[in-house]
Coordinates of C-alpha atoms and ligand atoms in Angstrom, one line a residue:
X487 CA 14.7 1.7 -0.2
X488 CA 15.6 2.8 3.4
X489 CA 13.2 2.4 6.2
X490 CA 11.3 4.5 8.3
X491 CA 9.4 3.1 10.7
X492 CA 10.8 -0.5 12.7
X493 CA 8.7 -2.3 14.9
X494 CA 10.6 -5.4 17.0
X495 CA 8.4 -7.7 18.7
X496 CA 5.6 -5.6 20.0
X497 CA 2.9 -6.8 22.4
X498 CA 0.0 -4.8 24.3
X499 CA -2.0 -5.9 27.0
X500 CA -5.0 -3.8 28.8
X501 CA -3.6 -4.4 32.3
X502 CA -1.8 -2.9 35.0
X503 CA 0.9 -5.4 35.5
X504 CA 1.1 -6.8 32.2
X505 CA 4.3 -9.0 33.1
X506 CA 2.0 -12.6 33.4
X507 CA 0.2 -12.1 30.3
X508 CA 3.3 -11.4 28.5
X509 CA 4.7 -14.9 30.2
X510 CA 2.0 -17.0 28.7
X511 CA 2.0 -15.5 25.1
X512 CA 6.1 -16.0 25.0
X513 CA 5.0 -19.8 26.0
X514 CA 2.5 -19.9 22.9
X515 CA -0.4 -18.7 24.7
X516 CA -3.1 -17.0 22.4
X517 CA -5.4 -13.7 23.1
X518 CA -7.9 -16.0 24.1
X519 CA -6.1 -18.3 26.8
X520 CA -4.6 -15.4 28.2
X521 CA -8.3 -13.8 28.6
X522 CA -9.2 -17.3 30.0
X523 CA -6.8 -17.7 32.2
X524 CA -6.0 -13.9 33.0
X525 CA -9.3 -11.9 32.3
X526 CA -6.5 -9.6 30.7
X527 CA -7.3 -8.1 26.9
X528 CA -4.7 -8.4 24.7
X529 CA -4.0 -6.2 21.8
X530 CA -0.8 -6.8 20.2
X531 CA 1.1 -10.1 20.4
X532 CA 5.0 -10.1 19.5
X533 CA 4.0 -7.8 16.4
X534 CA 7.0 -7.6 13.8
X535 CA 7.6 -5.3 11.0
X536 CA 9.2 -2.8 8.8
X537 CA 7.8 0.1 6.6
X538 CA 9.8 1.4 4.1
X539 CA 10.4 4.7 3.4
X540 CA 7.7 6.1 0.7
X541 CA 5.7 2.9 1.4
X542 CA 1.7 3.1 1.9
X543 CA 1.5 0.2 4.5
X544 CA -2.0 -1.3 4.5
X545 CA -2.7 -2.7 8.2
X546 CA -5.3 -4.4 7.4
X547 CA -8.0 -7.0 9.9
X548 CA -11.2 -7.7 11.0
X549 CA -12.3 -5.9 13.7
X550 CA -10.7 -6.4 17.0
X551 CA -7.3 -7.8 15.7
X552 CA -5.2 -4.8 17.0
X553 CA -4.7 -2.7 14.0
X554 CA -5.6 1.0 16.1
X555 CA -3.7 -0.4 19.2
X556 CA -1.0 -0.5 17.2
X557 CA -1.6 2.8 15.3
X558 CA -2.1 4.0 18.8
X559 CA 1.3 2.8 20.1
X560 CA 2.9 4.1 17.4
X561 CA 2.9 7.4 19.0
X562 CA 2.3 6.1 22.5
X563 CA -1.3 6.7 23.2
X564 CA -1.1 3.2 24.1
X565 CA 1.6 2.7 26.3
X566 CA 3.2 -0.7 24.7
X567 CA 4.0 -3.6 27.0
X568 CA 6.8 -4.7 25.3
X569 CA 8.8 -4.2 22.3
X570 CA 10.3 -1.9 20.3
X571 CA 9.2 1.6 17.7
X572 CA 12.2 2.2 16.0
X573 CA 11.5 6.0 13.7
X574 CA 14.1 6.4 11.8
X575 CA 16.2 3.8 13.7
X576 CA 15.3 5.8 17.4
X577 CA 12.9 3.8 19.6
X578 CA 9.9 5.4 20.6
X579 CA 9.2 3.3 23.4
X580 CA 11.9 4.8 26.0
X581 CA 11.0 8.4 25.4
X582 CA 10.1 10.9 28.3
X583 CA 6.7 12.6 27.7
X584 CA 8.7 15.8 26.5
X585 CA 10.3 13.8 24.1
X586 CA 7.4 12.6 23.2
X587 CA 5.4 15.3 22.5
X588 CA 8.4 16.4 20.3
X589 CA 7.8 13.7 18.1
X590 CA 3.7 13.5 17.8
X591 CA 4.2 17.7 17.3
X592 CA 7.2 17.5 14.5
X593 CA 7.5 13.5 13.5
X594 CA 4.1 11.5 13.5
X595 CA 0.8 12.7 11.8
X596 CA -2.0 11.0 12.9
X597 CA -5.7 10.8 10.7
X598 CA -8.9 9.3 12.2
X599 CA -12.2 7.9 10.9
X600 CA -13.7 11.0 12.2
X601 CA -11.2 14.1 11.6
X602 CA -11.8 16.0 14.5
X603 CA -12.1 19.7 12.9
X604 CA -12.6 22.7 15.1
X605 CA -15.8 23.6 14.3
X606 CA -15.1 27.4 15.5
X607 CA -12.1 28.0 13.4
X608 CA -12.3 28.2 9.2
X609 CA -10.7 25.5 7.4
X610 CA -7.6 26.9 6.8
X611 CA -7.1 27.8 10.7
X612 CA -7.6 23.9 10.9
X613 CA -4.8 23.1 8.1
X614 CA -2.6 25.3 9.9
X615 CA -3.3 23.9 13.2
X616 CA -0.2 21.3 12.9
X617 CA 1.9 24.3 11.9
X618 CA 1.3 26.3 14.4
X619 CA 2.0 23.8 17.1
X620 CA 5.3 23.5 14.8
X621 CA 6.1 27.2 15.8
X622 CA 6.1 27.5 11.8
X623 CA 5.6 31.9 11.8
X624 CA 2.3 32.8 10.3
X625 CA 3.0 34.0 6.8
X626 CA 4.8 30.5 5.6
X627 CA 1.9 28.5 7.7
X628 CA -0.7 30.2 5.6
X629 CA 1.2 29.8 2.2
X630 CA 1.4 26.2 3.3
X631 CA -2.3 25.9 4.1
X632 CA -3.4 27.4 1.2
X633 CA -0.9 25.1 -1.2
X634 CA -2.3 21.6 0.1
X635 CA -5.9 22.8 0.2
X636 CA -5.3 23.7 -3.4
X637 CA -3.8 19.7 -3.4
X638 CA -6.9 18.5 -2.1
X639 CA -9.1 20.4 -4.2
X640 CA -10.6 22.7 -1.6
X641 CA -8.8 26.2 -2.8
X642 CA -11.7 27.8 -2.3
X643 CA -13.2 26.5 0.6
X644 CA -10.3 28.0 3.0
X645 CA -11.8 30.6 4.5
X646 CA -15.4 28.7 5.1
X647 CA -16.4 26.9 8.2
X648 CA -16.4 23.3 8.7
X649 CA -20.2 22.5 8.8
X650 CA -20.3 24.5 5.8
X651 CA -18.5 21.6 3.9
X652 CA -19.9 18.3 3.3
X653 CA -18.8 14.9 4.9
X654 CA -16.1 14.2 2.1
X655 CA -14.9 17.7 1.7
X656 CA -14.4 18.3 5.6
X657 CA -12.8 14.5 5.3
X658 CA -9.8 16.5 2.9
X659 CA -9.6 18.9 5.0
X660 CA -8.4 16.4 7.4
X661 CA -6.1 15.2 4.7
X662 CA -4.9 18.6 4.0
X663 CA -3.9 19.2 7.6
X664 CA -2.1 15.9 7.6
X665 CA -0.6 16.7 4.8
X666 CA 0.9 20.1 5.8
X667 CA 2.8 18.8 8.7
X668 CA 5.9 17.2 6.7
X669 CA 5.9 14.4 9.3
X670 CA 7.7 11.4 8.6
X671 CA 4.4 9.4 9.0
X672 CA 1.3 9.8 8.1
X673 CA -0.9 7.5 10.4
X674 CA -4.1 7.1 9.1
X675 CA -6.8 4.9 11.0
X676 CA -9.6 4.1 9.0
X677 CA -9.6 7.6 7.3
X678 CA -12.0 6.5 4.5
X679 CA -14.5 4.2 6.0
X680 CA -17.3 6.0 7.3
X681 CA -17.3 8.0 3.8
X682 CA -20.0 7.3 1.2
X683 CA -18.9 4.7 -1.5
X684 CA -18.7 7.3 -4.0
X685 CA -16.9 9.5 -2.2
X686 CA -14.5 6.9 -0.5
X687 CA -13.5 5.5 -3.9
X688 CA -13.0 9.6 -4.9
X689 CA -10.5 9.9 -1.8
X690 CA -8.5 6.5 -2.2
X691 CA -7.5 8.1 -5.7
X692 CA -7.2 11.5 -4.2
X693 CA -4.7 9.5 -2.0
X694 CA -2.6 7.7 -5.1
X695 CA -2.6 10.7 -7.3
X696 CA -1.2 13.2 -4.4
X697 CA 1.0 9.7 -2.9
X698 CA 2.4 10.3 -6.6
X699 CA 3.9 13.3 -6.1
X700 CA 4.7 13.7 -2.4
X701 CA 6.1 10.4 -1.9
X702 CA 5.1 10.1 2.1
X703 CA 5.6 7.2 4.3
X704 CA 1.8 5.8 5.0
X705 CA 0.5 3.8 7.5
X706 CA -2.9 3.3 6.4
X707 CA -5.5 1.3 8.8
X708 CA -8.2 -0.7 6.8
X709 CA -10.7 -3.4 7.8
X710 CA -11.3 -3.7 3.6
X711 CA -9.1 -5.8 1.9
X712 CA -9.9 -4.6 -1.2
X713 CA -8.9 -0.9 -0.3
X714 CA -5.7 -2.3 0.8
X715 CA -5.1 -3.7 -2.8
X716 CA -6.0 -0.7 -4.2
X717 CA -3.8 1.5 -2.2
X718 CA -1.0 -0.3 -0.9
X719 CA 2.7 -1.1 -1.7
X720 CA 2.8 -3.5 1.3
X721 CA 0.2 -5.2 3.4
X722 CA 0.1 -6.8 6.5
X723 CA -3.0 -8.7 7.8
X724 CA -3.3 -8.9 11.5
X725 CA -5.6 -11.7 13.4
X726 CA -6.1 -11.9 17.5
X727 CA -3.4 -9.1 17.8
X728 CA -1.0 -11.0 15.6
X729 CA 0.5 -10.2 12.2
X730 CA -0.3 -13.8 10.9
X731 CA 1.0 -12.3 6.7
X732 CA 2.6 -9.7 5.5
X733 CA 3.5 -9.0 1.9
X734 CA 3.0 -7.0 -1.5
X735 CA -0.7 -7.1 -2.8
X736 CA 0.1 -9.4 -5.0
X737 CA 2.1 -12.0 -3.0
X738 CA -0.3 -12.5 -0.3
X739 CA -3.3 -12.8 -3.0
X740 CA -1.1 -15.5 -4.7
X741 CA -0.2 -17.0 -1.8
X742 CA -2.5 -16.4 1.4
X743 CA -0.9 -19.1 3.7
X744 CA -4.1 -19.5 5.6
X745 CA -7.7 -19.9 5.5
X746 CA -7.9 -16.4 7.1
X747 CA -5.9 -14.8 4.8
X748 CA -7.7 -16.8 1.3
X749 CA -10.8 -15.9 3.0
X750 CA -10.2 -12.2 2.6
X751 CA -8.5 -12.9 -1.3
X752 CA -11.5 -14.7 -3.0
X753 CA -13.1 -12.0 -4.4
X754 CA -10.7 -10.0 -5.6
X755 CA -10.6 -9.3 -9.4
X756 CA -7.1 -10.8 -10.0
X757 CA -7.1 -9.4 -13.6
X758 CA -6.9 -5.9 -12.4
X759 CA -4.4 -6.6 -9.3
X760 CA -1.8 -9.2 -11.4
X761 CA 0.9 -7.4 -13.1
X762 CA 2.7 -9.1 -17.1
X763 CA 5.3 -9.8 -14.9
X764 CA 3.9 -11.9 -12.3
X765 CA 2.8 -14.4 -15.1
X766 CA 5.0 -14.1 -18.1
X767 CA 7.3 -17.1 -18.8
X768 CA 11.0 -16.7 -19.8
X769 CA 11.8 -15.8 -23.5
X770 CA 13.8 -19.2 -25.4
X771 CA 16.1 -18.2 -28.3
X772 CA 14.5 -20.2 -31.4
X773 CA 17.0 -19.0 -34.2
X774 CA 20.0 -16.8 -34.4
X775 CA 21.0 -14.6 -37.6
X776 CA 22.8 -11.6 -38.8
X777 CA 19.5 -10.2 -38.3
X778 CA 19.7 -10.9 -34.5
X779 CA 17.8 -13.4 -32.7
X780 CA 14.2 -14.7 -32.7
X781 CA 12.7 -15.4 -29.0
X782 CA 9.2 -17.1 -28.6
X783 CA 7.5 -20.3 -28.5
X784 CA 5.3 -22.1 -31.1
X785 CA 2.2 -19.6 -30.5
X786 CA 4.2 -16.5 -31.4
X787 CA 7.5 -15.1 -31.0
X788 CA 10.1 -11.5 -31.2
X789 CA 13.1 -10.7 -33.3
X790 CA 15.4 -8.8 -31.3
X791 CA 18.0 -6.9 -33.0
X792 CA 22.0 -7.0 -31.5
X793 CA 21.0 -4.6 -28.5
X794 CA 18.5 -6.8 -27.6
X795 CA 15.4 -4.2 -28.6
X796 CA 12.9 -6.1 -29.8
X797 CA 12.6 -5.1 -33.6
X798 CA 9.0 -7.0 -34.7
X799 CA 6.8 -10.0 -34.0
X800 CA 6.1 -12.9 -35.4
X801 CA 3.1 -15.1 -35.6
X802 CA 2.6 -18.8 -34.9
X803 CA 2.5 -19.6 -38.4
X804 CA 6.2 -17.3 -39.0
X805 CA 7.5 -19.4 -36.1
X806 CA 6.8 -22.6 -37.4
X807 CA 8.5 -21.6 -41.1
X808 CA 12.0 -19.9 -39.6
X809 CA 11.9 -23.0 -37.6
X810 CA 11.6 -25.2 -40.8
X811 CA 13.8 -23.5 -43.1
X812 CA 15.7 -20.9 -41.8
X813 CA 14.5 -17.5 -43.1
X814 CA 12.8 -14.4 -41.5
X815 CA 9.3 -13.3 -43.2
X816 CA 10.0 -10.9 -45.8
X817 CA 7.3 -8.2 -44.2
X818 CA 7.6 -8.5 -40.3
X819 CA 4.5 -7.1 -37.9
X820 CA 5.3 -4.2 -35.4
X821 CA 5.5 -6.4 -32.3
X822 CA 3.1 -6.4 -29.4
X823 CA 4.7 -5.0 -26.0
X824 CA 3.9 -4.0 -22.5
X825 CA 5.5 -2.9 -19.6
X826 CA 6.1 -5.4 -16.5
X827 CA 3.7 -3.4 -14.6
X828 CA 0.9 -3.7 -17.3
X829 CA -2.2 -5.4 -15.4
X830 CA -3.7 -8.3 -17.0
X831 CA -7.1 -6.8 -17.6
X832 CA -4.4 -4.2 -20.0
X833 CA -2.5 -7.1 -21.5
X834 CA -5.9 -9.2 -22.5
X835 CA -7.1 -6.3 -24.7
X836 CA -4.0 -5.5 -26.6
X837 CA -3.5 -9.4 -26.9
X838 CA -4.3 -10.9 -30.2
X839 CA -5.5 -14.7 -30.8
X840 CA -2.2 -15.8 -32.8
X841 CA 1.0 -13.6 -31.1
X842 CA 2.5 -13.6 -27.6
X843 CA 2.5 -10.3 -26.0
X844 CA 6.2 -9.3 -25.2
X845 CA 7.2 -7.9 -21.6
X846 CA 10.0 -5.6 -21.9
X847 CA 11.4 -3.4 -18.9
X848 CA 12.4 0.0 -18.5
X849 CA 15.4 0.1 -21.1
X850 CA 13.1 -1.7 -23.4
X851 CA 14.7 -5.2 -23.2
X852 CA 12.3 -8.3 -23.8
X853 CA 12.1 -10.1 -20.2
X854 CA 9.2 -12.2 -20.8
X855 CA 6.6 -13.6 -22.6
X856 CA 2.7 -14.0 -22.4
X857 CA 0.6 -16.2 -24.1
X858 CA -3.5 -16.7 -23.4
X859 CA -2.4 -19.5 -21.0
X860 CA -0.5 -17.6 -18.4
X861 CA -2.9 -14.7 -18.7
X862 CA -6.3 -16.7 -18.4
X863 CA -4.9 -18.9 -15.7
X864 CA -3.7 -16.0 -13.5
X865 CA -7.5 -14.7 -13.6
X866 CA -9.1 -18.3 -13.0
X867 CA -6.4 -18.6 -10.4
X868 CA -4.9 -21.7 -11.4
X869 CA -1.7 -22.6 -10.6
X870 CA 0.5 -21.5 -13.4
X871 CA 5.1 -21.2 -14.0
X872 CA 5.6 -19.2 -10.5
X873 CA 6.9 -15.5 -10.3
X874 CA 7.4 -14.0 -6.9
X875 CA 5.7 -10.0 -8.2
Ligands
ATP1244 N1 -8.4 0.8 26.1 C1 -8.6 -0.5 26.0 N2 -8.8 -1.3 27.1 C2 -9.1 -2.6 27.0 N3 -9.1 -3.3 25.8 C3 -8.8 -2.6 24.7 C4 -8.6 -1.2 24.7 N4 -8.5 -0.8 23.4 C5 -8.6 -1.9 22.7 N5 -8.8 -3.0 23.4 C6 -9.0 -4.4 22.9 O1 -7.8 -4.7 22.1 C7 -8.2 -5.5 21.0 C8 -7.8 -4.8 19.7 O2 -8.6 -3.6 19.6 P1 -8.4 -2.6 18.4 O3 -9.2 -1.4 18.7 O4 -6.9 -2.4 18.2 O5 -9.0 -3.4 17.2 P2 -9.1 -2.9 15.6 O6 -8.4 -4.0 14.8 O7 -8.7 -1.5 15.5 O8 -10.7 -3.1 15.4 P3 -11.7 -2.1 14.6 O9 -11.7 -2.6 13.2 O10 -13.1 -2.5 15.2 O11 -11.3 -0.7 14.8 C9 -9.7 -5.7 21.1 O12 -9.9 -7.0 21.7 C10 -10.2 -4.6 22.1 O13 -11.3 -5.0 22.8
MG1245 MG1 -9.7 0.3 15.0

């Protein structure tokens, strides 16, 4: 996966000479010792990291870590102090304000908490407000505004004005004109969070069904950890203007690496977020044939044919009589399989009491195996045979 966006030792610091503050956080100073010794605020210290191209990047904090001073840097409404923005491997940093406005106008997208509509203008003048400042001629603007507010769900609301829409439906209309752009990111600080439950949990799958198809590069702002699950390929998890992890969901709930971090994790439901693959064990060849192989353990097992598709399963019971004498039941069970992606809370209903459920990948080969054990002590979180999702 190429990357998009690049971001090499970044810090911030609300002051007009920030050149002592950055001296004492190179030496290990902290936000705090620096506003001790300083009275200077700082927002970003030596922040590193790398979004992928197509990713949705969770930044994700408690309030006051940095996470819109870095959105905000992103496209320079915060002047960094230090570091580089690399956008598709050109640094932000250096640019002239001409330059600059290039890129906010053709290259970044940026999405608020509040989406500031103009209140005048009908919601599709306000999804083809990006365009315009594009210099995108009027007919194609309007085909494009009227496509993603078709996206969003709002096909008929174009030609309405803002305060006739509710809260969540004006909130699309944000995301529509986001949308529209074709930037190479979308920056979106705390889009969802001052939305109703309801309608915030309607929008974050908005987001993954249209993420499905249009494949944008995200940089999505959150203070809730579990919206970051939800939505993101990668997260990173900022403290005192520090990234202090950074990870997929999965990792960083597996592995938090500090109190900070576990703090956020503990009540996440780890049956829905852990994939087969980030349990299951290895498959052990138990008996070879003319009919192929036979894979498993003593609670249940697969017989494979020569391409390595797995043919049918076999109980506990099976297992223990191939092992004993040597022959394959005459009647064999369709076997039990999942794909590696397959969450746990999945896997646990098609499991059944005496089989292992197989993991197979995309060409259909067995790559794993998961018994009750692995399953139930992924969702108790205890420490089970380690995976790296
Ligand atoms: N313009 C500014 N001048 C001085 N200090 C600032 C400025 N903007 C932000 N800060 C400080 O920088 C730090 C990071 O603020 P920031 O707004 O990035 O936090 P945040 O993680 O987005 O928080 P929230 O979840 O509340 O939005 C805070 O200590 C804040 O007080
Ligand atoms: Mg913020």
């Amino acid at each position: 996966m190429s990357e998009r966006l690049r971001i090499e030792n970044l810090y911030k610091v609300f002051a007009k000479d920030p050149g002592p503050a950055l001296q004492v956080l190179r030496k290990g100073g902290t936000k705090d010792s620096v506003f001790e010794t300083l009275g200077h605020v700082v927002g970003l210290d030596d922040v590193s990291l790398a979004v992928p191209s197509g990713a949705m990047y969770m930044v994700m904090g408690l309030s006051g870590s940095g996470k819109s001073t870095l959105a905000r840097c992103i496209n320079r409404l915060n002047e960094p102090s230090a570091g580089r923005i690399l956008l598709d491997g050109q640094d932000l940093v250096p640019l002239d304000e001409k330059a600059l406005r290039e890129v906010r106008r053709t290259r970044i997208s940026m999405v608020f908490q509040h989406f500031a509509l103009l209140p005048n203008k009908r919601v599709i003048d306000n999804v083809e407000f990006g365009l315009k400042l594009r210099g995108v001629a009027p007919a194609e603007r309007r085909r494009r505004a009227e496509e993603v507010l078709s996206v969003v769900g709002l096909g008929r609301w174009g030609y309405h004005l803002p305060h006739e829409l509710s809260g969540g439906m004006r909130q699309r209309v944000g995301l529509a004109r986001a949308l529209a752009t074709d930037a190479d990111i979308l920056i979106m600080d705390e889009a969802f969070s001052a939305l109703d439950p309801l309608i915030r949990t309607e929008m974050q799958d908005e987001l993954l069904r249209l993420q499905r198809t249009l494949n944008k590069t995200i940089l999505f702002i959150t203070h809730d950890f579990q919206e970051a699950l939800k939505l993101g390929t990668r997260i990173a998890i900022m403290s005192e203007g520090r990234l202090v992890r950074e990870g997929t969901p999965q990792s960083i709930v597996l592995e938090p690496g500090s109190d900070y971090v576990a703090a956020f994790t503990r009540e996440v439901d780890r049956a829905r977020l852990f994939d087969a693959r980030s349990v299951m064990k290895a498959p052990a060849v138990l008996w070879r044939g003319s009919a192929g192989i036979v894979v498993g353990g003593p609670e249940g097992g697969f017989l494979l044919d020569q391409e390595e598709q797995v043919v049918a399963g076999l109980d506990g019971a099976e297992i223990a009589r191939l092992q004993e004498t040597g022959t394959l039941p005459a009647e064999q069970a369709a076997p039990i399989c999942v794909p590696e992606a397959t969450k746990l809370i999945d896997v646990a209903r098609c499991y059944r009491a005496d089989r292992s459920v197989g993991v197979i990948d995309e060409a259909g080969r067995l790559v794993g195996l998961l018994g009750a054990e692995q399953i139930l002590a992924r969702i108790a979180n205890l420490p089970v045979q380690e995976r790296e999702p």
